[in-house]
Short mmCIF file of C-alpha atoms in Angstrom, two decimals:
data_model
loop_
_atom_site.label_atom_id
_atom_site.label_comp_id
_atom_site.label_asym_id
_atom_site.label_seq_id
_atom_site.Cartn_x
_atom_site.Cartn_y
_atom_site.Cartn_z
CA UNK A 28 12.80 7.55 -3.10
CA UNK A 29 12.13 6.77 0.78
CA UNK A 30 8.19 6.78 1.95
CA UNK A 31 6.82 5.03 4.90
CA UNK A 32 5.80 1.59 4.99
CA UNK A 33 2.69 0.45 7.59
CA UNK A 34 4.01 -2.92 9.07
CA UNK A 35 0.16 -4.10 10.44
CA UNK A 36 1.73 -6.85 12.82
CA UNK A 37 4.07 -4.30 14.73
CA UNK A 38 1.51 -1.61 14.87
CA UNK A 39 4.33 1.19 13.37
CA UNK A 40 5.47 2.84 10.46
CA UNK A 41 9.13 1.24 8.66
CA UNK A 42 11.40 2.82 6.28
CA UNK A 43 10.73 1.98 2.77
CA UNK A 44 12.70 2.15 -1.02
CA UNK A 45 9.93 2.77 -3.65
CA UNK A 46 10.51 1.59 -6.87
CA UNK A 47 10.98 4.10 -9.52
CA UNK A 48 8.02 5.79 -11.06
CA UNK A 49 5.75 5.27 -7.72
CA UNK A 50 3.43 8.19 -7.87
CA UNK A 51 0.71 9.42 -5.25
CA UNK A 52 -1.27 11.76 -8.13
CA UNK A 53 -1.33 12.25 -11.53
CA UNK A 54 -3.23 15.29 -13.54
CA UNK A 55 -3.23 12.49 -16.44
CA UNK A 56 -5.03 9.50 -15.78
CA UNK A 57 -3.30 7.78 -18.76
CA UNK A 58 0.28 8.44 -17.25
CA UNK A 59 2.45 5.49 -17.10
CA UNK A 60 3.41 4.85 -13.09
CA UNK A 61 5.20 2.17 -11.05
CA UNK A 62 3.33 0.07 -8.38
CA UNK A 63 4.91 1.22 -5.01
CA UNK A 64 4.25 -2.65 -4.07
CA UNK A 65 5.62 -4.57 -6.72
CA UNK A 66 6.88 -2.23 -9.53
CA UNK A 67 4.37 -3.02 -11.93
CA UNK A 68 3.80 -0.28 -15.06
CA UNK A 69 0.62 0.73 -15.57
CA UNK A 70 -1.28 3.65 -16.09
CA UNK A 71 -2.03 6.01 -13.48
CA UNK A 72 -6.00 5.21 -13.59
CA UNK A 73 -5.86 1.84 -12.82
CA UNK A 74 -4.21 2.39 -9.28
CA UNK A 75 -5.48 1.19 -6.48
CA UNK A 76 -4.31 4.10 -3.20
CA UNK A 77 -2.19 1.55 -1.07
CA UNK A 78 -3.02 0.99 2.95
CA UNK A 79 0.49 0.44 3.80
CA UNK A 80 2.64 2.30 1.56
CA UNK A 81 2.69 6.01 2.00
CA UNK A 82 3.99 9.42 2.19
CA UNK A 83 5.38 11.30 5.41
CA UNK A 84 2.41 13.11 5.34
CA UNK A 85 0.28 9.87 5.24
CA UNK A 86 -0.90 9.96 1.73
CA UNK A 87 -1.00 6.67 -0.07
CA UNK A 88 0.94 5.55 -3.02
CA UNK A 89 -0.99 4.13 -5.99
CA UNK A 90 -0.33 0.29 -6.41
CA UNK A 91 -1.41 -2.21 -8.94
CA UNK A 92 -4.72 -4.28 -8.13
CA UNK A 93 -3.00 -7.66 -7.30
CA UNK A 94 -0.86 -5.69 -4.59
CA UNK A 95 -4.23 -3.82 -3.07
CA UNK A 96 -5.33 -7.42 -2.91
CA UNK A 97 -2.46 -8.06 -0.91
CA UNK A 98 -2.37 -5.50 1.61
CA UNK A 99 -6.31 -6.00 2.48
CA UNK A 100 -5.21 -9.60 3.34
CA UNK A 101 -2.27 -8.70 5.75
CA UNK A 102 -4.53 -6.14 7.13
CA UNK A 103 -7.52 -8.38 7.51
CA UNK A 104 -5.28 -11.17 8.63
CA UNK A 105 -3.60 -8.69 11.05
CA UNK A 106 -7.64 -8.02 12.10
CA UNK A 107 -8.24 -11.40 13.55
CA UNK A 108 -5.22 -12.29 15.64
CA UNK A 109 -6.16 -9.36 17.17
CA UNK A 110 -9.23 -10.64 18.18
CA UNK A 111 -8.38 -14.11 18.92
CA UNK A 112 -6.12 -13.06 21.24
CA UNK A 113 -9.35 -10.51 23.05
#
């Protein structure tokens, strides 16, 4: 399935291929869904709604906690060049 992937450096959204089972909602918080990030199982509840990887609408995809993790870094990361180059 395609969705749209923020790339923080370029300032745009990029095609991306989410692994099977991504979800962005679930009526059952015990369902079993794929990290859009890494493809991790795990249930619905324990999702973290990613920055990066979302919707054409501009919803988020749930991904596992390590891979939230991950995206706050590049974004924060992304943050201070920014202002380093002010």
């Amino acid at each position: 399935m395609l969705a749209k992937k923020w790339n923080f450096s370029k300032g745009e959204y990029e095609d991306y291929d989410l692994p099977e089972g991504a979800s962005t909602f679930s009526k059952d918080m015990d369902e079993i869904v794929s990290c859009a990030r890494c493809g991790k199982q795990l249930s619905f509840g324990y999702t973290y709604t990613s920055r990066q990887i979302q919707t054409q609408g501009g919803f988020g995809y749930g991904v596992c906690e390590k891979c939230y993790e991950k995206e706050w870094k590049e974004e924060w990361k992304e943050m201070e060049r920014r202002k380093e180059r002010r």
